PDB file of C-alpha atoms in Angstrom:
ATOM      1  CA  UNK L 233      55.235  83.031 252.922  1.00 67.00           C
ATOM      2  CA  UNK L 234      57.526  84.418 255.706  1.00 66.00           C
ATOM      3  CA  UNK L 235      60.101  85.721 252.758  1.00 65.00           C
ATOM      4  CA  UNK L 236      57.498  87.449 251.207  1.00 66.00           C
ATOM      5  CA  UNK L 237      56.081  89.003 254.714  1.00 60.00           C
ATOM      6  CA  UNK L 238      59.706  90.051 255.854  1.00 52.00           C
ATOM      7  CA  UNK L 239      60.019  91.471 252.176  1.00 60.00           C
ATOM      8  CA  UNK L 240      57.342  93.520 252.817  1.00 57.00           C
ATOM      9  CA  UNK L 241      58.266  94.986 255.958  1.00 59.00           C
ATOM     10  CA  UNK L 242      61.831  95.763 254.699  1.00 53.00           C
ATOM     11  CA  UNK L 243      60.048  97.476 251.681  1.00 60.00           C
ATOM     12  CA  UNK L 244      57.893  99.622 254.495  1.00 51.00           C
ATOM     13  CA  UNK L 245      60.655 100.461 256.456  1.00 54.00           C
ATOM     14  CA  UNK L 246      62.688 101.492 253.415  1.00 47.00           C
ATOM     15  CA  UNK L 247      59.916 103.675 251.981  1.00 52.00           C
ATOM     16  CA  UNK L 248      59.666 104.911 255.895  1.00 48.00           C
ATOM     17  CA  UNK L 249      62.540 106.277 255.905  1.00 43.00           C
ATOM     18  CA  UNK L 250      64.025 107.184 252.458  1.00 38.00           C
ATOM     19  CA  UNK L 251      62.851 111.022 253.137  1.00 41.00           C
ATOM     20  CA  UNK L 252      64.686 110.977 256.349  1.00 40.00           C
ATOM     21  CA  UNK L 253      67.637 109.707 254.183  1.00 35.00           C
ATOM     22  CA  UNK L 254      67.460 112.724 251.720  1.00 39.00           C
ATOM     23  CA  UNK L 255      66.901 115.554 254.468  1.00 41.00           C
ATOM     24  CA  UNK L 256      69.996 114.783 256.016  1.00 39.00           C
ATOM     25  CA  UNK L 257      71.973 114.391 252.439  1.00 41.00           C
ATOM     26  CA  UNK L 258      70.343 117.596 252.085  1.00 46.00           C
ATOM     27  CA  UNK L 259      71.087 119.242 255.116  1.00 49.00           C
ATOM     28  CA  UNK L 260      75.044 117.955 255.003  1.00 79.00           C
ATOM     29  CA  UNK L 261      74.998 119.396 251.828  1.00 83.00           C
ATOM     30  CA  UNK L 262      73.390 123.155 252.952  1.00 88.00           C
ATOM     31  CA  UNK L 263      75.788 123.018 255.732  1.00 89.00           C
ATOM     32  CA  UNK L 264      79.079 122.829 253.637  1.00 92.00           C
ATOM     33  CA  UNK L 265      77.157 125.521 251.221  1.00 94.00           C
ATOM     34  CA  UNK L 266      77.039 127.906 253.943  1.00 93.00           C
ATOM     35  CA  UNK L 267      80.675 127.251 255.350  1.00 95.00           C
ATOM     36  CA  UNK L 268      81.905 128.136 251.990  1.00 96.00           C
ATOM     37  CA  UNK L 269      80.211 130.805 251.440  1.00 96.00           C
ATOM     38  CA  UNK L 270      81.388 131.993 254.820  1.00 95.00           C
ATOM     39  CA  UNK L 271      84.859 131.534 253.387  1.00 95.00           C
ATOM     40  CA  UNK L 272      84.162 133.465 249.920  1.00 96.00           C
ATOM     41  CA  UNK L 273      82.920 136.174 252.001  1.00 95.00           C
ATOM     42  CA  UNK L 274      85.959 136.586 254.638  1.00 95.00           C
ATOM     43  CA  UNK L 275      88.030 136.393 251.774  1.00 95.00           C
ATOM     44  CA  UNK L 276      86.887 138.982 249.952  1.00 95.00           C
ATOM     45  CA  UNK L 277      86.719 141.125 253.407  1.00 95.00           C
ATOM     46  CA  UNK L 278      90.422 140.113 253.463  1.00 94.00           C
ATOM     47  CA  UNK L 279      91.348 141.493 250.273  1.00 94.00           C
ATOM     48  CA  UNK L 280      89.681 144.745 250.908  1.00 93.00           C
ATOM     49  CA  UNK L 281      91.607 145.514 253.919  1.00 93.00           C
ATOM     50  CA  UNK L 282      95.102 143.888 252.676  1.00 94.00           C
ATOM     51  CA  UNK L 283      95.117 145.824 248.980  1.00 92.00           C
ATOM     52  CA  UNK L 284      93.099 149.007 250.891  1.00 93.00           C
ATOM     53  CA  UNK L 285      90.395 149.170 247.845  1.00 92.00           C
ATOM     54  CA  UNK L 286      86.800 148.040 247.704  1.00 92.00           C
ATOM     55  CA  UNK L 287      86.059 144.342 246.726  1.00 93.00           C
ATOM     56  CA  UNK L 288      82.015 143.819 245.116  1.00 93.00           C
ATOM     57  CA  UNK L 289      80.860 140.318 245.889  1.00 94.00           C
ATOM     58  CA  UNK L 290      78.166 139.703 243.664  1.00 93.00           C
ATOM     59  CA  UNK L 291      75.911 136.497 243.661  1.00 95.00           C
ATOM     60  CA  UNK L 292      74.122 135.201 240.253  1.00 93.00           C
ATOM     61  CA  UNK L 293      71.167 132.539 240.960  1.00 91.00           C
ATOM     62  CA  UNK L 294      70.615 130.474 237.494  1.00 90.00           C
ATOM     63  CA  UNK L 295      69.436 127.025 237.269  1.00 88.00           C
ATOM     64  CA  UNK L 296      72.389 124.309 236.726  1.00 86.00           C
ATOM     65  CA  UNK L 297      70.860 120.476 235.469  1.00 85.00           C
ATOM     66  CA  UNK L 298      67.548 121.651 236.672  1.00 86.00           C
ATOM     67  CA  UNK L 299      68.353 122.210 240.239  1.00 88.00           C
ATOM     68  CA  UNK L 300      68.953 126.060 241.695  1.00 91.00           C
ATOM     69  CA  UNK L 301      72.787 127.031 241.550  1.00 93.00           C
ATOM     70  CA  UNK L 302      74.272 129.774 243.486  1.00 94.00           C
ATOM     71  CA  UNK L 303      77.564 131.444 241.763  1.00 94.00           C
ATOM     72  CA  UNK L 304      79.781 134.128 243.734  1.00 95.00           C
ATOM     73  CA  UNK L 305      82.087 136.201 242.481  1.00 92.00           C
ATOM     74  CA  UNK L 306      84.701 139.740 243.629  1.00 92.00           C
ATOM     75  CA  UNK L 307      85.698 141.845 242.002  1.00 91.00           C
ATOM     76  CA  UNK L 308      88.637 144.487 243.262  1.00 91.00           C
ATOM     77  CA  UNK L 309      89.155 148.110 242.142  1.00 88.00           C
ATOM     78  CA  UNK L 310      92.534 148.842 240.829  1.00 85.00           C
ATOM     79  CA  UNK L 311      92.317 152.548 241.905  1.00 78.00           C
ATOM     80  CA  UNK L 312      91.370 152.257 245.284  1.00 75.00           C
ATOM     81  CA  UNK L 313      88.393 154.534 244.828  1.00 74.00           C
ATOM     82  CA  UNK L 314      84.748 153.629 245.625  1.00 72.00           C
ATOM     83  CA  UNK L 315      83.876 154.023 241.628  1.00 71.00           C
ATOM     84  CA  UNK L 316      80.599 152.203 240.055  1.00 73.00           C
ATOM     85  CA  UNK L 317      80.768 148.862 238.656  1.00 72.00           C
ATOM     86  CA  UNK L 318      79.092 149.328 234.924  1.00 65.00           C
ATOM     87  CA  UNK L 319      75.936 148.504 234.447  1.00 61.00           C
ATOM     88  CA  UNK L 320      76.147 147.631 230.530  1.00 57.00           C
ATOM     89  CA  UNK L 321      79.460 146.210 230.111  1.00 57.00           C
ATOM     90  CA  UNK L 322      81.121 142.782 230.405  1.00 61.00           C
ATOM     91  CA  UNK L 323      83.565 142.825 233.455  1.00 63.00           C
ATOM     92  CA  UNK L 324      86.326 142.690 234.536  1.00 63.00           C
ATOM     93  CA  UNK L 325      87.881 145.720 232.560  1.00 67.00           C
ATOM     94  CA  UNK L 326      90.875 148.342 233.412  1.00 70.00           C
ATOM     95  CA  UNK L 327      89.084 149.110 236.128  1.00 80.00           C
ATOM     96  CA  UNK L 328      88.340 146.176 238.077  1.00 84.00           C
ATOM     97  CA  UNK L 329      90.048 143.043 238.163  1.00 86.00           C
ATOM     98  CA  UNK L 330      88.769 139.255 239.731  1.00 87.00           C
ATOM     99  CA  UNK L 331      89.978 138.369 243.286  1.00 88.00           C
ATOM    100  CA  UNK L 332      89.886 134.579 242.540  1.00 83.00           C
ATOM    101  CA  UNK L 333      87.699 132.350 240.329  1.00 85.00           C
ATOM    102  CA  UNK L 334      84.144 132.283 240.839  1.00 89.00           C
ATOM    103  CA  UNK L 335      82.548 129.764 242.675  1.00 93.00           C
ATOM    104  CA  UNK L 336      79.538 127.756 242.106  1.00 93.00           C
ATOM    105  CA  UNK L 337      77.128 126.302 244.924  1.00 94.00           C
ATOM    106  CA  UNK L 338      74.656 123.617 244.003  1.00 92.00           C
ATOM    107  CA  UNK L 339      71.785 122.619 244.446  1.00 91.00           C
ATOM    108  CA  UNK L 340      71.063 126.123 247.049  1.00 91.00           C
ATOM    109  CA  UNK L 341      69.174 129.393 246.330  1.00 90.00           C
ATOM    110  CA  UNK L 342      69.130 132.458 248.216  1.00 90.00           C
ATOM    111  CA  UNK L 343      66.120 133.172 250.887  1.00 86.00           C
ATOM    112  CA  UNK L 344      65.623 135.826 252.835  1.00 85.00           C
ATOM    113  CA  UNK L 345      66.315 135.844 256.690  1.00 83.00           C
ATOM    114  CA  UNK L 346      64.089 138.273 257.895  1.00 77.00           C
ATOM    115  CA  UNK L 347      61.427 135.020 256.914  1.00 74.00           C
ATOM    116  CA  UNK L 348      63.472 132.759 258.897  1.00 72.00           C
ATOM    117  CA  UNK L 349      61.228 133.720 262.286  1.00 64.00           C
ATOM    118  CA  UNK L 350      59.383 130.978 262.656  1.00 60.00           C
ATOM    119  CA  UNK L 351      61.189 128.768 263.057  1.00 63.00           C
ATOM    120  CA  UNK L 352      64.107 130.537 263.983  1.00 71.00           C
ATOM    121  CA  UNK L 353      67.597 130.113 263.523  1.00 80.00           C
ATOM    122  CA  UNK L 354      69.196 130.608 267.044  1.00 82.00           C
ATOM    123  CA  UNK L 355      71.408 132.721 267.532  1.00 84.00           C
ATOM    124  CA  UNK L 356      70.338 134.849 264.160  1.00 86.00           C
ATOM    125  CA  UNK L 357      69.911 138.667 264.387  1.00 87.00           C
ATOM    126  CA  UNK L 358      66.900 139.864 262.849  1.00 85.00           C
ATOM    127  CA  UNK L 359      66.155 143.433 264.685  1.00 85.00           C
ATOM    128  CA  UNK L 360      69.629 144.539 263.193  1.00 88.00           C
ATOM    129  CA  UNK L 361      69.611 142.341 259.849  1.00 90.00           C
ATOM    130  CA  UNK L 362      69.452 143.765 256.092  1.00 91.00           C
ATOM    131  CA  UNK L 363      68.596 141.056 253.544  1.00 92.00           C
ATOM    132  CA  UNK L 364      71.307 141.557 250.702  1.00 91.00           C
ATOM    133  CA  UNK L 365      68.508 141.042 248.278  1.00 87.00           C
ATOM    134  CA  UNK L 366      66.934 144.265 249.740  1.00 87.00           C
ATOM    135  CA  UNK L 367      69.294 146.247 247.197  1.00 85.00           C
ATOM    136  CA  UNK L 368      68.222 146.832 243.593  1.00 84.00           C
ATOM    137  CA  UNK L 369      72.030 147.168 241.625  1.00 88.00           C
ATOM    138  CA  UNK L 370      73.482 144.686 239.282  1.00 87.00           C
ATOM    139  CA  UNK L 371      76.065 144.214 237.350  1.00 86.00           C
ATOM    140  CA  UNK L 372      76.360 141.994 234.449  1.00 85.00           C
ATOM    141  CA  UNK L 373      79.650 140.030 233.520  1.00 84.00           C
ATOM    142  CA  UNK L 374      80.906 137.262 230.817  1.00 80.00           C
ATOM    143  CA  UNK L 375      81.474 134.063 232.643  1.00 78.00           C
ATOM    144  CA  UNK L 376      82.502 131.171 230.493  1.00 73.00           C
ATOM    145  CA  UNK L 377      79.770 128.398 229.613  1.00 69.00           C
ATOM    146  CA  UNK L 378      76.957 130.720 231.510  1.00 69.00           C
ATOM    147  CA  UNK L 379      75.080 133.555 229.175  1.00 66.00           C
ATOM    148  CA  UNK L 380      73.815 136.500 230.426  1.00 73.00           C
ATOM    149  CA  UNK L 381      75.021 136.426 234.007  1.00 86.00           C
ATOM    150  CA  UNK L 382      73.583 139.745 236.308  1.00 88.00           C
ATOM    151  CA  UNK L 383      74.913 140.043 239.674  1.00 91.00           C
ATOM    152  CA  UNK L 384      71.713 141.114 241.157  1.00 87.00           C
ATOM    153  CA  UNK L 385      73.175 140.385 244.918  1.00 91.00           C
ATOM    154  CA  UNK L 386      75.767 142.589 245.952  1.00 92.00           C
ATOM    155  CA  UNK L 387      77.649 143.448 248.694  1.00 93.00           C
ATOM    156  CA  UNK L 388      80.824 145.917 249.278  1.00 93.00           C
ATOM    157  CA  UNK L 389      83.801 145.444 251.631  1.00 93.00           C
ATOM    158  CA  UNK L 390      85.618 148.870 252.302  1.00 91.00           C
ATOM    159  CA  UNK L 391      89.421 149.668 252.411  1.00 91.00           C
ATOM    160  CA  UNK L 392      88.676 149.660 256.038  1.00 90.00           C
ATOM    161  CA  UNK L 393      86.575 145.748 255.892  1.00 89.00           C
ATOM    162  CA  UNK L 394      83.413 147.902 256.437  1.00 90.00           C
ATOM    163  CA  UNK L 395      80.232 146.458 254.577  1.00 92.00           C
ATOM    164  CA  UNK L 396      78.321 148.480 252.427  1.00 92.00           C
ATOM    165  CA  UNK L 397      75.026 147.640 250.173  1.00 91.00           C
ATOM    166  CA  UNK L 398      74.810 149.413 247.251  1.00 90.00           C
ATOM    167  CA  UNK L 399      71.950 151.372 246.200  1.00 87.00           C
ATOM    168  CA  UNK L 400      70.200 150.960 242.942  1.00 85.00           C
ATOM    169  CA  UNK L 401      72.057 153.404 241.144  1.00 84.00           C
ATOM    170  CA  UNK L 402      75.787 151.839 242.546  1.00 84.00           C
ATOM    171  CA  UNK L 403      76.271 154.224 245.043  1.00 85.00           C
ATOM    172  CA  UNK L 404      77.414 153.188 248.887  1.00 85.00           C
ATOM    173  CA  UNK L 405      76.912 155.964 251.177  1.00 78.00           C
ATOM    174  CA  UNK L 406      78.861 157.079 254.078  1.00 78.00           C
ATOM    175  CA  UNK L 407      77.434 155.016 256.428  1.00 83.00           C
ATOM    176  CA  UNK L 408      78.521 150.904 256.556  1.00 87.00           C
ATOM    177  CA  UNK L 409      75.360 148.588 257.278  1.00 90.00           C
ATOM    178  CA  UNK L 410      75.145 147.005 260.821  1.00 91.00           C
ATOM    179  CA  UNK L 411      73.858 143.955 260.051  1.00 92.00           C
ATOM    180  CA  UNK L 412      74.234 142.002 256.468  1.00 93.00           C
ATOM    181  CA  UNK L 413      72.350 138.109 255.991  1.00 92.00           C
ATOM    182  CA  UNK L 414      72.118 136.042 253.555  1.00 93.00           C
ATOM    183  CA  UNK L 415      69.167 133.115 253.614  1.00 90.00           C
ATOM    184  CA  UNK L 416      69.962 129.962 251.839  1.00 90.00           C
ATOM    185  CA  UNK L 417      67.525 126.980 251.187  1.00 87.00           C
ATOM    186  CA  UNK L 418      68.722 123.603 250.337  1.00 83.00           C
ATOM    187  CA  UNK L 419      67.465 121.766 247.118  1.00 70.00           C
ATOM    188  CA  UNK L 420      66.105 119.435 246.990  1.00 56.00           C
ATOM    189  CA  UNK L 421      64.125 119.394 249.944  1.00 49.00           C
ATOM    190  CA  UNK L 422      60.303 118.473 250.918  1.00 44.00           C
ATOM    191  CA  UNK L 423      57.942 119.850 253.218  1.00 42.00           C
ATOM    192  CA  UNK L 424      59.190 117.838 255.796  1.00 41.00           C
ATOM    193  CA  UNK L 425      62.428 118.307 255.421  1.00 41.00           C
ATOM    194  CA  UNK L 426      62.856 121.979 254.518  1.00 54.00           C
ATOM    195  CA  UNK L 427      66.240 122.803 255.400  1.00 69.00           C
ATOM    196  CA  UNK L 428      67.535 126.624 256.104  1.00 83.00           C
ATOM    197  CA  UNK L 429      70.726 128.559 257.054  1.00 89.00           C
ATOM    198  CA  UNK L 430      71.911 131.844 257.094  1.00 90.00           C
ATOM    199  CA  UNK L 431      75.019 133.593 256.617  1.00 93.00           C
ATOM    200  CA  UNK L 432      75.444 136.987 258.573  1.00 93.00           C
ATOM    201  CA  UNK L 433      77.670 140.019 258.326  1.00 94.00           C
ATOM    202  CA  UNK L 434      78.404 142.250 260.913  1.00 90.00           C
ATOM    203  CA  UNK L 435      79.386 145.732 259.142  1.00 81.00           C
ATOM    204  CA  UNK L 436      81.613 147.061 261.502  1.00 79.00           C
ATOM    205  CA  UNK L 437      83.966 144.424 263.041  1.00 83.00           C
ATOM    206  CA  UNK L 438      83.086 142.219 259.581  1.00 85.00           C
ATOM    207  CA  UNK L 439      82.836 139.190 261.687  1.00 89.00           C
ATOM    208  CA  UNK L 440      80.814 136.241 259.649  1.00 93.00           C
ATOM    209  CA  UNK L 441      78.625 133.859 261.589  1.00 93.00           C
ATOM    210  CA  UNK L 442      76.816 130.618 259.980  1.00 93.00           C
ATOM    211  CA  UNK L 443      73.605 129.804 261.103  1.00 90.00           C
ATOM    212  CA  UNK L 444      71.616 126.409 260.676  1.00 84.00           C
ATOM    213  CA  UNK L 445      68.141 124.587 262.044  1.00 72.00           C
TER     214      UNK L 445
END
């Protein structure tokens, strides 16, 4: 009788706090998401200012063994020139050429900050903040073992590490954006345990800051 009874509380207390267990798995695992994306994206920054041409980063969501994936990729113009990525054929071509391999992030799919108000990330600007999803260009590529892949996320670091977002026709403007973020939500997650981060681009002096609950 007291086996059974001290079976039963260990089976409460495991049940108790098994969600606890999987909010923080999840949470490590948004946090090293967000750090390397932080790294893809001052890389590609870095490249930009070091070959003086204009390096697309370009995010494709897909689902990888039924959890949301995240994959990034850049993309470098040979000429130097702020040209248009195509919008029908596979890339890289004589134009453009990868920066590194693309990079997948598991089990994470892109949010949008300007929702992360309540509760709020501290530290995050939202006045000055652009969503990266707020742009409507694409642009399609062949990646190996993944058909059909559209960049619908983009973002474009200047010979001079300024940050542009495209418009839906490819084109960047004279103007660099202030403010660049880009929401991330960890999967799997519950109601509970929701966990949310944010990385953010300052245009102008390209400094990237990670943001977490």
């Amino acid at each position: 009788m007291e086996l059974m009874c001290v079976l039963a509380i260990v089976s409460v207390m495991a049940s108790m706090s098994w969600s606890s267990i999987v909010g923080i798995v999840s949470g490590n695992r948004l946090t090293n998401n967000a750090y390397e994306l932080s790294g893809l994206i001052q890389q590609a920054r870095t490249t930009a200012l070091t070959e003086h041409t204009y390096v697309w980063l370009g995010f494709y969501s897909f689902t990888q063994n039924g959890a949301p994936a995240l994959m990034v990729t850049s993309l470098a113009e040979n000429s130097g020139q702020a040209s248009i990525l195509p919008s029908t054929s596979s890339l890289p071509n004589s134009n453009f050429q990868l920066t590194s391999q693309s990079v997948i992030l598991k089990n994470v799919s892109i949010a949008s900050v300007t929702n992360y108000t309540s509760p709020a990330l501290p530290g995050l600007d939202v006045a000055d903040n652009t969503d990266v999803g707020s742009q409507a260009y694409s642009f399609p590529m062949s990646v190996p073992g993944t058909s059909n892949a559209t960049f619908n996320n983009v973002i474009v670091f200047g010979p001079d590490g300024q940050t542009y977002l495209p418009t839906s026709t490819g084109a960047l403007g004279s103007n660099p954006v202030l403010c660049v973020g880009i929401g991330l939500n960890s999967s799997p997650g519950t109601a509970n345990h929701l966990h949310t981060a944010a990385v953010q681009i300052h245009g102008l002096s390209g400094q990237v800051s990670v943001f977490q609950q």
